[in-house]
Structures are given as structure tokens and as C-alpha cells.
Amino acid sequence: QAQSQSQTTEALRQTRASQAQSQSQTTEALRQTRASQAQRQSQATQALRQTQASQAQRQSQATQAPRQTQASQAQRQ
């Protein structure tokens, strides 16, 4: 009986250790998923920033072109 109880206690200890490890792995997986999502979100924000900067640059060039045309016309005139 003492040996049986000892084996049961050992089995219970291993089960608890296994559950703790499983929980730790789940937490790690969740942490990695969050980190991955944060990175993806950061990349999406970065892409959006670059697009907006590119659009602002295009808009600036478009504004610059009529100015140059007007200056050229004034010079011709």
C-alpha cells in the first residue's frame, strides 16, 4: 500500500509538472502570437506612413509643376 501510494503520488506529480509545462508552452505561444501581431500592426502602420509620405510628396510635386508653368508663362509674357 505504501508503494502504491508512492507511485500514485509520483504519477500525480508528473501530471502536475506536465500540466505546468503545457500551460507554460501555451503562454509562450500566446506571447509569440501577440508579438507577431504587434510586429504586423507596426509594419502596417509603417506602410501606411510611407504611403501617406509618398502621396504628400506627389501632391507637393503636382503643386510645384503648375508654379513652374506659371513662372515659365510669365517669363514668356
Coordinates of N, CA and C in Angstrom, one line a residue:
Q1 N 0.8 -1.2 0.0 CA 0.0 0.0 0.0 C 0.9 1.3 0.0
A2 N 1.9 1.2 0.8 CA 2.8 2.4 0.8 C 3.4 2.6 -0.5
Q3 N 3.8 1.5 -1.2 CA 4.5 1.7 -2.5 C 3.4 2.2 -3.5
S4 N 2.2 1.6 -3.4 CA 1.1 2.0 -4.3 C 0.8 3.5 -4.2
Q5 N 0.8 4.0 -2.9 CA 0.5 5.4 -2.6 C 1.7 6.2 -3.2
S6 N 2.9 5.7 -3.0 CA 4.1 6.5 -3.5 C 4.0 6.6 -5.1
Q7 N 3.6 5.5 -5.7 CA 3.5 5.5 -7.2 C 2.4 6.5 -7.6
T8 N 1.3 6.5 -6.9 CA 0.2 7.4 -7.2 C 0.7 8.9 -7.1
T9 N 1.4 9.1 -6.0 CA 1.9 10.5 -5.7 C 2.8 10.9 -6.8
E10 N 3.7 10.0 -7.3 CA 4.7 10.3 -8.3 C 3.9 10.6 -9.6
A11 N 2.9 9.7 -9.9 CA 2.1 9.9 -11.1 C 1.4 11.3 -11.1
L12 N 0.9 11.6 -10.0 CA 0.2 12.9 -9.8 C 1.2 14.1 -10.0
R13 N 2.4 13.9 -9.4 CA 3.4 14.9 -9.5 C 3.8 15.1 -11.0
Q14 N 4.0 14.0 -11.7 CA 4.3 14.1 -13.1 C 3.2 14.8 -13.9
T15 N 2.0 14.4 -13.6 CA 0.8 15.0 -14.3 C 0.8 16.5 -14.1
R16 N 1.1 16.9 -12.8 CA 1.1 18.4 -12.5 C 2.2 19.1 -13.3
A17 N 3.4 18.4 -13.3 CA 4.5 19.0 -14.0 C 4.2 19.1 -15.5
S18 N 3.6 18.1 -16.0 CA 3.2 18.1 -17.4 C 2.2 19.2 -17.7
Q19 N 1.2 19.4 -16.8 CA 0.2 20.4 -17.0 C 0.9 21.8 -16.9
A20 N 1.8 22.0 -16.0 CA 2.5 23.2 -15.8 C 3.3 23.5 -17.1
Q21 N 4.0 22.5 -17.7 CA 4.7 22.7 -18.9 C 3.8 23.1 -20.1
S22 N 2.7 22.4 -20.1 CA 1.7 22.6 -21.2 C 1.2 24.1 -21.1
Q23 N 0.9 24.5 -19.9 CA 0.4 25.9 -19.6 C 1.5 26.9 -20.0
S24 N 2.8 26.5 -19.7 CA 3.9 27.4 -20.0 C 4.1 27.5 -21.5
Q25 N 3.9 26.4 -22.2 CA 4.0 26.4 -23.7 C 2.9 27.3 -24.3
T26 N 1.7 27.1 -23.7 CA 0.6 27.9 -24.2 C 0.8 29.4 -24.0
T27 N 1.3 29.7 -22.9 CA 1.6 31.1 -22.6 C 2.6 31.7 -23.5
E28 N 3.7 30.8 -23.8 CA 4.7 31.2 -24.7 C 4.2 31.4 -26.1
A29 N 3.3 30.5 -26.5 CA 2.7 30.6 -27.9 C 1.9 31.8 -28.0
L30 N 1.1 32.1 -26.9 CA 0.3 33.3 -26.9 C 1.2 34.6 -26.9
R31 N 2.3 34.6 -26.2 CA 3.2 35.7 -26.2 C 3.8 35.9 -27.6
Q32 N 4.2 34.8 -28.2 CA 4.7 34.9 -29.6 C 3.7 35.4 -30.6
T33 N 2.5 35.0 -30.4 CA 1.4 35.4 -31.3 C 1.1 36.9 -31.1
R34 N 1.1 37.4 -29.9 CA 0.9 38.8 -29.6 C 2.1 39.6 -30.2
A35 N 3.3 39.1 -30.0 CA 4.5 39.8 -30.6 C 4.4 39.9 -32.1
S36 N 4.0 38.8 -32.7 CA 3.8 38.7 -34.1 C 2.8 39.7 -34.6
Q37 N 1.7 39.7 -33.9 CA 0.6 40.6 -34.3 C 1.0 42.1 -34.1
A38 N 1.8 42.4 -33.0 CA 2.3 43.7 -32.8 C 3.2 44.1 -33.9
Q39 N 4.1 43.2 -34.4 CA 5.0 43.4 -35.5 C 4.2 43.7 -36.8
R40 N 3.2 42.8 -37.0 CA 2.4 43.0 -38.2 C 1.7 44.4 -38.2
Q41 N 1.2 44.7 -37.1 CA 0.5 46.0 -36.9 C 1.5 47.2 -37.1
S42 N 2.7 47.0 -36.6 CA 3.7 48.0 -36.8 C 4.1 48.2 -38.3
Q43 N 4.2 47.0 -38.9 CA 4.5 47.1 -40.4 C 3.4 47.7 -41.2
A44 N 2.2 47.4 -40.8 CA 1.0 48.0 -41.5 C 1.0 49.5 -41.3
T45 N 1.3 49.9 -40.0 CA 1.4 51.4 -39.7 C 2.5 52.0 -40.5
Q46 N 3.6 51.3 -40.6 CA 4.8 51.8 -41.3 C 4.5 52.0 -42.8
A47 N 3.8 51.0 -43.3 CA 3.4 51.0 -44.8 C 2.5 52.2 -45.0
L48 N 1.5 52.4 -44.1 CA 0.6 53.5 -44.2 C 1.3 54.8 -44.2
R49 N 2.3 54.9 -43.3 CA 3.0 56.2 -43.1 C 3.8 56.5 -44.4
Q50 N 4.4 55.4 -45.0 CA 5.2 55.6 -46.2 C 4.3 56.0 -47.4
T51 N 3.1 55.4 -47.4 CA 2.1 55.7 -48.5 C 1.7 57.2 -48.4
Q52 N 1.4 57.6 -47.1 CA 1.0 59.0 -46.9 C 2.1 59.9 -47.2
A53 N 3.3 59.6 -46.9 CA 4.5 60.4 -47.2 C 4.7 60.5 -48.7
S54 N 4.5 59.4 -49.4 CA 4.6 59.3 -50.9 C 3.5 60.2 -51.5
Q55 N 2.3 60.1 -51.0 CA 1.2 60.9 -51.5 C 1.5 62.4 -51.3
A56 N 2.0 62.7 -50.1 CA 2.3 64.1 -49.8 C 3.4 64.6 -50.8
Q57 N 4.4 63.8 -51.1 CA 5.4 64.1 -52.0 C 4.9 64.4 -53.4
R58 N 4.0 63.4 -53.8 CA 3.4 63.6 -55.1 C 2.6 64.9 -55.2
Q59 N 1.8 65.1 -54.1 CA 1.0 66.3 -54.1 C 1.9 67.6 -54.2
S60 N 3.0 67.5 -53.5 CA 4.0 68.6 -53.5 C 4.5 68.8 -54.9
Q61 N 4.8 67.8 -55.6 CA 5.4 67.8 -56.9 C 4.3 68.4 -57.9
A62 N 3.1 68.0 -57.7 CA 2.0 68.4 -58.5 C 1.8 69.9 -58.3
T63 N 1.9 70.4 -57.1 CA 1.8 71.8 -56.8 C 2.9 72.6 -57.4
Q64 N 4.1 72.0 -57.3 CA 5.3 72.6 -57.8 C 5.3 72.8 -59.3
A65 N 4.7 71.8 -60.1 CA 4.6 71.8 -61.5 C 3.8 73.0 -62.0
P66 N 2.6 73.3 -61.5 CA 1.9 74.5 -62.0 C 2.6 75.8 -61.7
R67 N 3.3 75.8 -60.6 CA 4.1 77.0 -60.2 C 5.2 77.3 -61.3
Q68 N 5.9 76.2 -61.7 CA 6.9 76.4 -62.7 C 6.3 76.8 -64.0
T69 N 5.2 76.2 -64.4 CA 4.5 76.5 -65.6 C 4.1 78.0 -65.6
Q70 N 3.5 78.4 -64.5 CA 3.1 79.8 -64.4 C 4.3 80.8 -64.5
A71 N 5.4 80.4 -63.9 CA 6.6 81.2 -63.9 C 7.2 81.2 -65.3
S72 N 7.1 80.1 -66.0 CA 7.6 80.0 -67.4 C 6.7 80.9 -68.3
Q73 N 5.4 80.8 -68.1 CA 4.5 81.7 -68.9 C 4.7 83.1 -68.6
A74 N 5.0 83.5 -67.4 CA 5.2 84.9 -67.0 C 6.5 85.4 -67.7
Q75 N 7.5 84.5 -67.8 CA 8.7 84.8 -68.4 C 8.5 85.0 -69.9
R76 N 7.8 84.1 -70.5 CA 7.5 84.2 -71.9 C 6.7 85.5 -72.2
Q77 N 5.8 85.9 -71.3 CA 5.0 87.0 -71.5 C 5.8 88.3 -71.3

